[in-house]
Amino acid sequence: MRKQKYTVMILSFTICFGLVSCGRREIPPADLEKNDESAESTQNSDKDVFDASMTTFVKEQDNITIDAQISIPERAKKGYAPSAEGQPLALREKIPQLTNQFFDEEKSVQSNFHEEDDYFFSLTDPETQSSLAYNNAAGFVFTSKEYEYCKNCIVTETFADVYNADQYQKLENLGFMNRQEAAETVRSVMEAFEIHLGDPVNVYVMDHETMEQQEDPTDVSGEYDPNIKKESWTEEDDTYYFYFQQEYDGIPMIYNPYSGQGYEVGEEATVMINASGITGALIMGCYTWEEKEEVPLISLEKAVDTFFRNYEGIVGVSYYVDQISLMLDILPGDDYTARLRPVWVFNAQMTGEGYSYDSRIIIDAETGEELTV
């Protein structure tokens, strides 16, 4: 903005000088100040204009560097995004289908219902140690022995000393199915239960040989536990570990991972699948949505202004932003309800003395205010 302002000032001076040279009336200093204020007002007005054509944004100042790819879904490119209200999914009505899809033996599955409402429940098979729950935070959770074995083999947090997820990004596909087919299988299964997943944002290709090498059978206290160690690994254990994002009308959604928290893109919707089917899933914020209205969006420049206002000049911390996306935030409310609101999401790497981690800075795309816990 400063460069644009100087350009306007130079242009004003040139015009003034030309008028004086031609014997025209010299513009008084007060009028120059008015012209300068008008130019700045025009620049600020330009900032208010939502520009859907932007694909990149670059700005560097003090401790903040933004060199980002910009993602604006088609639905929002006219400068408006949907606002919607959510109710819990009616999954109790689909317990027979859930049981058939996720459990081997229907007769051994036990049901437990949340007494305070008509929505939430859990299903458990003691024989196979598999369980499925739709909890009162509207989270869809499915676990199995196969899922737990695989989880013991991977650490995805890049800041962890035992991080090893990069070992599962060397292969493109597994033998039982390519990754595109596997992702589509997952999406099709979840779609049947009204959970709408977009394209994967990340995938770990977990082959059995690498898992055997990386397995770490320790319990929650960090102690070795032979009871959770897998006896042997074969090709049947080969697994895709997908990170998705839920979508509403083509706009990706996030679930309250506000500023200052480490995160992984897509961690709100993770699914494992092997040759036998889905072995595990953790999908947060599963609601049925009813659109209420469209809300006007602030421009990306306005969101950037908020980012700089809140983080510029913080001593000892630097921020590097490589992606800015327009998304919908799932905001839980009272009585198990929720609502969707549009947000600008800044993927930022925060670096200080002795630490570095990824975080998401969330700016309300309607009000321009940062959203914090």
CSV table of C-alpha atoms in Angstrom, one decimal:
chain,number,residue,atom,x,y,z
A,1,MET,CA,0.0,0.0,0.0
A,2,ARG,CA,2.9,2.3,0.8
A,3,LYS,CA,4.3,2.0,-2.7
A,4,GLN,CA,0.9,2.8,-4.2
A,5,LYS,CA,0.5,5.8,-2.0
A,6,TYR,CA,3.9,7.3,-3.0
A,7,THR,CA,3.0,6.8,-6.7
A,8,VAL,CA,-0.2,8.8,-6.2
A,9,MET,CA,1.7,11.5,-4.4
A,10,ILE,CA,4.3,11.8,-7.2
A,11,LEU,CA,1.5,11.9,-9.8
A,12,SER,CA,-0.2,14.7,-7.9
A,13,PHE,CA,3.0,16.7,-7.6
A,14,THR,CA,3.7,16.3,-11.4
A,15,ILE,CA,0.2,17.5,-12.3
A,16,CYS,CA,0.6,20.5,-9.9
A,17,PHE,CA,4.0,21.4,-11.4
A,18,GLY,CA,2.6,21.3,-14.9
A,19,LEU,CA,-0.3,23.6,-14.0
A,20,VAL,CA,2.0,26.2,-12.4
A,21,SER,CA,4.3,26.1,-15.5
A,22,CYS,CA,1.4,26.9,-17.7
A,23,GLY,CA,0.4,29.9,-15.6
A,24,ARG,CA,-2.5,28.1,-14.0
A,25,ARG,CA,-3.5,28.6,-10.4
A,26,GLU,CA,-1.3,26.8,-7.9
A,27,ILE,CA,-3.1,24.2,-5.8
A,28,PRO,CA,-2.9,25.3,-2.2
A,29,PRO,CA,-1.3,23.0,0.4
A,30,ALA,CA,-4.7,22.3,2.0
A,31,ASP,CA,-6.0,21.0,-1.3
A,32,LEU,CA,-2.9,18.8,-1.6
A,33,GLU,CA,-3.8,17.3,1.8
A,34,LYS,CA,-7.3,16.6,0.6
A,35,ASN,CA,-6.0,15.0,-2.6
A,36,ASP,CA,-3.7,12.8,-0.5
A,37,GLU,CA,-6.6,11.8,1.8
A,38,SER,CA,-8.7,11.0,-1.2
A,39,ALA,CA,-6.0,8.8,-2.7
A,40,GLU,CA,-5.7,6.9,0.6
A,41,SER,CA,-9.4,6.6,0.8
A,42,THR,CA,-9.5,5.1,-2.7
A,43,GLN,CA,-6.8,2.6,-1.8
A,44,ASN,CA,-8.8,1.6,1.3
A,45,SER,CA,-11.9,1.3,-0.8
A,46,ASP,CA,-10.0,-1.0,-3.2
A,47,LYS,CA,-9.1,-3.2,-0.2
A,48,ASP,CA,-12.8,-3.6,0.5
A,49,VAL,CA,-13.5,-5.2,-2.9
A,50,PHE,CA,-13.6,-9.0,-2.8
A,51,ASP,CA,-11.3,-10.2,-5.6
A,52,ALA,CA,-11.9,-13.9,-6.5
A,53,SER,CA,-9.3,-13.9,-9.2
A,54,MET,CA,-6.4,-13.8,-6.8
A,55,THR,CA,-4.3,-17.0,-6.9
A,56,THR,CA,-1.3,-15.8,-5.0
A,57,PHE,CA,-0.5,-13.2,-2.3
A,58,VAL,CA,2.9,-11.9,-1.3
A,59,LYS,CA,3.8,-9.5,1.5
A,60,GLU,CA,6.8,-9.3,3.9
A,61,GLN,CA,7.1,-7.0,6.8
A,62,ASP,CA,9.0,-7.3,10.1
A,63,ASN,CA,8.5,-10.8,11.5
A,64,ILE,CA,5.8,-11.9,9.0
A,65,THR,CA,6.3,-13.3,5.6
A,66,ILE,CA,3.3,-14.2,3.4
A,67,ASP,CA,4.1,-16.0,0.1
A,68,ALA,CA,0.8,-17.9,-0.2
A,69,GLN,CA,-1.3,-19.8,-2.7
A,70,ILE,CA,-4.9,-18.6,-2.5
A,71,SER,CA,-7.9,-21.0,-2.5
A,72,ILE,CA,-11.4,-19.7,-3.0
A,73,PRO,CA,-14.1,-22.3,-3.8
A,74,GLU,CA,-16.4,-21.7,-6.8
A,75,ARG,CA,-19.5,-21.2,-4.6
A,76,ALA,CA,-17.8,-18.1,-2.9
A,77,LYS,CA,-16.3,-16.4,-5.9
A,78,LYS,CA,-19.1,-13.8,-6.2
A,79,GLY,CA,-18.2,-12.5,-2.7
A,80,TYR,CA,-20.8,-14.3,-0.8
A,81,ALA,CA,-20.8,-17.6,1.2
A,82,PRO,CA,-23.5,-19.7,2.9
A,83,SER,CA,-24.4,-19.5,6.5
A,84,ALA,CA,-26.1,-22.7,7.7
A,85,GLU,CA,-27.5,-24.2,10.9
A,86,GLY,CA,-26.7,-27.8,11.8
A,87,GLN,CA,-28.6,-30.6,13.7
A,88,PRO,CA,-27.1,-34.0,14.7
A,89,LEU,CA,-27.3,-36.6,12.0
A,90,ALA,CA,-30.1,-39.2,12.3
A,91,LEU,CA,-27.7,-42.1,12.5
A,92,ARG,CA,-29.7,-44.1,15.0
A,93,GLU,CA,-32.1,-44.8,12.1
A,94,LYS,CA,-29.2,-46.3,10.2
A,95,ILE,CA,-27.8,-48.6,12.9
A,96,PRO,CA,-28.5,-51.8,10.8
A,97,GLN,CA,-26.6,-50.3,7.9
A,98,LEU,CA,-23.8,-49.2,10.1
A,99,THR,CA,-23.5,-52.6,11.7
A,100,ASN,CA,-23.5,-54.3,8.3
A,101,GLN,CA,-20.8,-51.9,7.0
A,102,PHE,CA,-18.4,-51.8,9.9
A,103,PHE,CA,-18.7,-55.1,11.8
A,104,ASP,CA,-18.0,-58.7,10.8
A,105,GLU,CA,-20.6,-60.4,13.0
A,106,GLU,CA,-23.9,-58.5,13.5
A,107,LYS,CA,-25.1,-60.9,16.2
A,108,SER,CA,-22.2,-60.0,18.6
A,109,VAL,CA,-22.6,-56.2,18.4
A,110,GLN,CA,-23.9,-54.5,21.5
A,111,SER,CA,-25.7,-51.2,21.5
A,112,ASN,CA,-25.6,-48.4,24.0
A,113,PHE,CA,-27.8,-45.3,23.7
A,114,HIS,CA,-27.4,-41.8,25.1
A,115,GLU,CA,-30.3,-41.4,27.4
A,116,GLU,CA,-30.6,-37.6,27.2
A,117,ASP,CA,-31.3,-37.3,23.5
A,118,ASP,CA,-32.4,-39.2,20.4
A,119,TYR,CA,-29.1,-38.9,18.5
A,120,PHE,CA,-26.1,-40.4,20.1
A,121,PHE,CA,-25.0,-44.0,20.6
A,122,SER,CA,-22.2,-46.5,20.5
A,123,LEU,CA,-21.9,-50.0,19.0
A,124,THR,CA,-19.3,-52.5,20.3
A,125,ASP,CA,-18.2,-56.0,19.3
A,126,PRO,CA,-16.3,-57.5,22.3
A,127,GLU,CA,-15.1,-60.4,20.2
A,128,THR,CA,-13.4,-58.4,17.5
A,129,GLN,CA,-12.6,-55.4,19.8
A,130,SER,CA,-14.3,-53.0,17.3
A,131,SER,CA,-16.4,-50.1,18.3
A,132,LEU,CA,-18.3,-47.3,16.6
A,133,ALA,CA,-19.8,-44.2,18.2
A,134,TYR,CA,-21.6,-41.1,17.2
A,135,ASN,CA,-20.9,-39.0,20.3
A,136,ASN,CA,-22.5,-35.9,21.7
A,137,ALA,CA,-19.9,-33.6,20.1
A,138,ALA,CA,-21.3,-34.9,16.7
A,139,GLY,CA,-18.1,-36.9,16.2
A,140,PHE,CA,-18.1,-40.1,14.2
A,141,VAL,CA,-15.6,-42.6,15.6
A,142,PHE,CA,-14.8,-46.1,14.5
A,143,THR,CA,-11.9,-48.2,15.8
A,144,SER,CA,-10.7,-51.8,15.4
A,145,LYS,CA,-7.7,-53.9,16.3
A,146,GLU,CA,-6.3,-53.3,12.8
A,147,TYR,CA,-6.6,-49.6,13.3
A,148,GLU,CA,-4.8,-49.6,16.6
A,149,TYR,CA,-2.0,-51.8,15.2
A,150,CYS,CA,-1.5,-49.3,12.4
A,151,LYS,CA,-1.6,-46.3,14.8
A,152,ASN,CA,1.2,-47.9,16.8
A,153,CYS,CA,3.4,-47.6,13.6
A,154,ILE,CA,3.0,-43.9,12.7
A,155,VAL,CA,3.8,-40.6,14.4
A,156,THR,CA,2.5,-37.7,12.2
A,157,GLU,CA,3.4,-34.7,14.4
A,158,THR,CA,6.5,-33.2,12.7
A,159,PHE,CA,7.7,-31.6,16.0
A,160,ALA,CA,7.9,-35.0,17.7
A,161,ASP,CA,11.3,-36.7,18.3
A,162,VAL,CA,9.9,-39.9,17.0
A,163,TYR,CA,8.2,-38.5,13.9
A,164,ASN,CA,8.2,-41.1,11.1
A,165,ALA,CA,5.2,-40.3,8.9
A,166,ASP,CA,7.6,-39.4,6.0
A,167,GLN,CA,8.4,-43.2,5.8
A,168,TYR,CA,4.9,-43.7,4.5
A,169,GLN,CA,5.1,-41.1,1.7
A,170,LYS,CA,7.5,-43.0,-0.5
A,171,LEU,CA,5.0,-45.3,-2.2
A,172,GLU,CA,2.3,-44.1,-4.6
A,173,ASN,CA,-0.1,-47.1,-4.4
A,174,LEU,CA,-0.7,-50.3,-2.6
A,175,GLY,CA,-1.4,-53.7,-4.2
A,176,PHE,CA,-5.0,-54.1,-3.2
A,177,MET,CA,-6.2,-50.8,-4.7
A,178,ASN,CA,-4.7,-47.5,-6.0
A,179,ARG,CA,-5.0,-44.5,-3.8
A,180,GLN,CA,-7.7,-42.8,-5.9
A,181,GLU,CA,-9.9,-45.8,-5.8
A,182,ALA,CA,-9.4,-46.1,-2.1
A,183,ALA,CA,-10.3,-42.5,-1.5
A,184,GLU,CA,-13.4,-42.8,-3.6
A,185,THR,CA,-14.4,-46.0,-1.7
A,186,VAL,CA,-14.1,-44.1,1.6
A,187,ARG,CA,-16.1,-41.1,0.3
A,188,SER,CA,-18.8,-43.4,-1.1
A,189,VAL,CA,-19.2,-45.3,2.2
A,190,MET,CA,-19.4,-42.1,4.3
A,191,GLU,CA,-21.8,-40.4,1.9
A,192,ALA,CA,-24.3,-43.2,2.6
A,193,PHE,CA,-24.3,-41.9,6.2
A,194,GLU,CA,-24.6,-38.2,5.1
A,195,ILE,CA,-21.0,-37.4,5.9
A,196,HIS,CA,-19.7,-35.5,2.9
A,197,LEU,CA,-15.9,-35.7,2.4
A,198,GLY,CA,-13.9,-33.8,-0.2
A,199,ASP,CA,-10.8,-34.9,-1.9
A,200,PRO,CA,-8.0,-36.1,0.4
A,201,VAL,CA,-5.6,-33.3,1.5
A,202,ASN,CA,-3.0,-35.9,2.6
A,203,VAL,CA,-2.5,-39.6,2.6
A,204,TYR,CA,0.0,-42.0,4.2
A,205,VAL,CA,0.7,-45.2,2.2
A,206,MET,CA,1.3,-47.7,5.0
A,207,ASP,CA,2.9,-50.9,3.6
A,208,HIS,CA,3.2,-53.8,5.9
A,209,GLU,CA,7.0,-54.0,5.7
A,210,THR,CA,7.5,-50.5,6.9
A,211,MET,CA,4.9,-50.9,9.6
A,212,GLU,CA,6.7,-53.9,10.9
A,213,GLN,CA,9.9,-51.9,11.1
A,214,GLN,CA,8.3,-48.8,12.7
A,215,GLU,CA,5.9,-50.5,15.1
A,216,ASP,CA,6.1,-49.1,18.7
A,217,PRO,CA,3.8,-51.1,21.0
A,218,THR,CA,3.8,-48.8,24.0
A,219,ASP,CA,0.9,-48.0,26.2
A,220,VAL,CA,-0.4,-44.5,27.2
A,221,SER,CA,2.1,-44.3,30.0
A,222,GLY,CA,5.0,-44.9,27.5
A,223,GLU,CA,5.7,-48.5,28.7
A,224,TYR,CA,6.2,-51.4,26.4
A,225,ASP,CA,3.1,-53.6,26.2
A,226,PRO,CA,3.5,-57.0,24.5
A,227,ASN,CA,-0.3,-57.3,24.4
A,228,ILE,CA,-0.7,-54.6,21.8
A,229,LYS,CA,2.2,-55.8,19.6
A,230,LYS,CA,1.1,-57.5,16.3
A,231,GLU,CA,2.3,-61.0,15.9
A,232,SER,CA,3.1,-60.7,12.2
A,233,TRP,CA,2.6,-58.4,9.3
A,234,THR,CA,1.4,-59.4,5.8
A,235,GLU,CA,0.1,-57.7,2.6
A,236,GLU,CA,-3.4,-57.9,4.0
A,237,ASP,CA,-2.4,-55.3,6.5
A,238,ASP,CA,-1.4,-52.7,3.9
A,239,THR,CA,-3.4,-49.6,4.7
A,240,TYR,CA,-4.1,-46.1,3.3
A,241,TYR,CA,-4.4,-43.5,6.0
A,242,PHE,CA,-6.3,-40.5,4.6
A,243,TYR,CA,-6.7,-37.0,5.8
A,244,PHE,CA,-9.9,-35.4,4.4
A,245,GLN,CA,-12.0,-32.3,4.9
A,246,GLN,CA,-15.7,-32.3,5.1
A,247,GLU,CA,-17.4,-30.1,2.5
A,248,TYR,CA,-20.6,-28.1,2.3
A,249,ASP,CA,-21.6,-27.3,-1.3
A,250,GLY,CA,-18.0,-27.7,-2.4
A,251,ILE,CA,-16.6,-25.4,0.4
A,252,PRO,CA,-14.2,-27.3,2.8
A,253,MET,CA,-15.0,-27.1,6.5
A,254,ILE,CA,-12.8,-26.9,9.6
A,255,TYR,CA,-13.7,-27.7,13.2
A,256,ASN,CA,-12.4,-25.0,15.6
A,257,PRO,CA,-8.6,-25.5,15.5
A,258,TYR,CA,-8.1,-21.8,16.5
A,259,SER,CA,-4.9,-19.8,16.6
A,260,GLY,CA,-1.8,-20.9,18.4
A,261,GLN,CA,-2.4,-24.6,18.2
A,262,GLY,CA,-0.3,-27.1,16.3
A,263,TYR,CA,-2.3,-29.0,13.7
A,264,GLU,CA,-2.2,-31.1,10.6
A,265,VAL,CA,-4.4,-30.2,7.6
A,266,GLY,CA,-7.3,-32.6,7.5
A,267,GLU,CA,-6.8,-33.9,11.0
A,268,GLU,CA,-10.6,-33.3,11.7
A,269,ALA,CA,-11.5,-36.1,9.2
A,270,THR,CA,-9.1,-39.1,9.1
A,271,VAL,CA,-9.9,-42.6,7.8
A,272,MET,CA,-7.9,-45.8,7.4
A,273,ILE,CA,-8.8,-48.4,4.8
A,274,ASN,CA,-7.2,-51.8,3.9
A,275,ALA,CA,-8.2,-54.6,1.6
A,276,SER,CA,-11.0,-55.7,4.0
A,277,GLY,CA,-12.6,-52.2,4.2
A,278,ILE,CA,-12.5,-49.2,6.5
A,279,THR,CA,-10.7,-50.1,9.7
A,280,GLY,CA,-10.8,-46.8,11.5
A,281,ALA,CA,-12.3,-43.3,11.3
A,282,LEU,CA,-12.3,-40.1,13.3
A,283,ILE,CA,-14.5,-37.4,11.8
A,284,MET,CA,-15.4,-34.4,13.9
A,285,GLY,CA,-18.4,-32.1,13.5
A,286,CYS,CA,-20.9,-34.4,11.6
A,287,TYR,CA,-24.2,-32.5,11.2
A,288,THR,CA,-27.0,-32.2,8.8
A,289,TRP,CA,-27.0,-28.6,7.5
A,290,GLU,CA,-29.8,-26.3,6.5
A,291,GLU,CA,-28.7,-23.1,4.7
A,292,LYS,CA,-30.2,-19.9,6.1
A,293,GLU,CA,-28.7,-17.1,4.1
A,294,GLU,CA,-25.7,-15.9,2.1
A,295,VAL,CA,-23.3,-13.5,3.9
A,296,PRO,CA,-21.0,-10.9,2.2
A,297,LEU,CA,-17.3,-11.6,2.5
A,298,ILE,CA,-14.5,-9.3,3.4
A,299,SER,CA,-11.6,-9.2,1.0
A,300,LEU,CA,-8.4,-11.1,1.4
A,301,GLU,CA,-6.5,-7.8,1.9
A,302,LYS,CA,-8.8,-7.0,4.9
A,303,ALA,CA,-8.0,-10.4,6.4
A,304,VAL,CA,-4.3,-9.8,5.9
A,305,ASP,CA,-4.6,-6.5,7.7
A,306,THR,CA,-6.0,-8.3,10.7
A,307,PHE,CA,-3.2,-10.9,10.6
A,308,PHE,CA,-0.5,-8.1,10.6
A,309,ARG,CA,-2.3,-6.1,13.2
A,310,ASN,CA,-2.4,-9.0,15.6
A,311,TYR,CA,1.1,-10.6,15.0
A,312,GLU,CA,3.4,-8.0,13.6
A,313,GLY,CA,6.2,-7.1,15.9
A,314,ILE,CA,5.9,-10.0,18.3
A,315,VAL,CA,9.4,-10.4,19.7
A,316,GLY,CA,11.1,-13.8,19.2
A,317,VAL,CA,8.4,-15.3,17.0
A,318,SER,CA,8.3,-15.3,13.2
A,319,TYR,CA,5.4,-16.3,10.9
A,320,TYR,CA,5.6,-17.8,7.4
A,321,VAL,CA,2.3,-18.2,5.6
A,322,ASP,CA,2.2,-20.5,2.5
A,323,GLN,CA,-1.6,-21.1,2.0
A,324,ILE,CA,-4.7,-19.0,2.6
A,325,SER,CA,-8.1,-20.6,2.0
A,326,LEU,CA,-11.7,-19.5,2.3
A,327,MET,CA,-13.5,-22.2,4.3
A,328,LEU,CA,-16.5,-22.8,6.5
A,329,ASP,CA,-16.0,-23.0,10.3
A,330,ILE,CA,-18.1,-25.5,12.3
A,331,LEU,CA,-19.2,-23.6,15.4
A,332,PRO,CA,-20.9,-25.9,18.0
A,333,GLY,CA,-23.9,-24.3,19.8
A,334,ASP,CA,-26.4,-25.2,22.5
A,335,ASP,CA,-28.5,-28.3,22.5
A,336,TYR,CA,-26.1,-30.2,20.2
A,337,THR,CA,-26.7,-27.7,17.4
A,338,ALA,CA,-24.0,-26.0,15.3
A,339,ARG,CA,-23.7,-23.3,12.6
A,340,LEU,CA,-21.4,-22.7,9.7
A,341,ARG,CA,-19.6,-19.4,9.2
A,342,PRO,CA,-17.1,-18.4,6.5
A,343,VAL,CA,-13.5,-17.8,7.5
A,344,TRP,CA,-10.2,-17.0,6.0
A,345,VAL,CA,-7.7,-19.7,7.1
A,346,PHE,CA,-4.0,-18.8,7.2
A,347,ASN,CA,-1.7,-21.9,7.2
A,348,ALA,CA,1.3,-20.5,9.2
A,349,GLN,CA,4.5,-21.9,10.4
A,350,MET,CA,5.4,-20.3,13.7
A,351,THR,CA,9.0,-20.3,14.7
A,352,GLY,CA,10.6,-19.2,17.9
A,353,GLU,CA,13.7,-20.0,20.0
A,354,GLY,CA,13.9,-23.8,20.2
A,355,TYR,CA,10.6,-24.6,18.5
A,356,SER,CA,8.7,-24.5,15.2
A,357,TYR,CA,5.3,-25.8,14.5
A,358,ASP,CA,2.4,-25.3,12.1
A,359,SER,CA,-0.7,-23.5,13.1
A,360,ARG,CA,-3.9,-22.1,11.5
A,361,ILE,CA,-4.8,-18.5,12.1
A,362,ILE,CA,-8.6,-18.1,11.6
A,363,ILE,CA,-10.1,-14.7,10.5
A,364,ASP,CA,-13.9,-14.4,10.4
A,365,ALA,CA,-14.6,-13.7,6.7
A,366,GLU,CA,-17.7,-11.6,7.5
A,367,THR,CA,-16.5,-9.4,10.4
A,368,GLY,CA,-12.7,-9.4,9.9
A,369,GLU,CA,-12.0,-10.4,13.5
A,370,GLU,CA,-9.6,-13.2,14.5
A,371,LEU,CA,-11.3,-16.2,16.0
A,372,THR,CA,-9.5,-17.6,19.1
A,373,VAL,CA,-10.3,-20.2,21.7
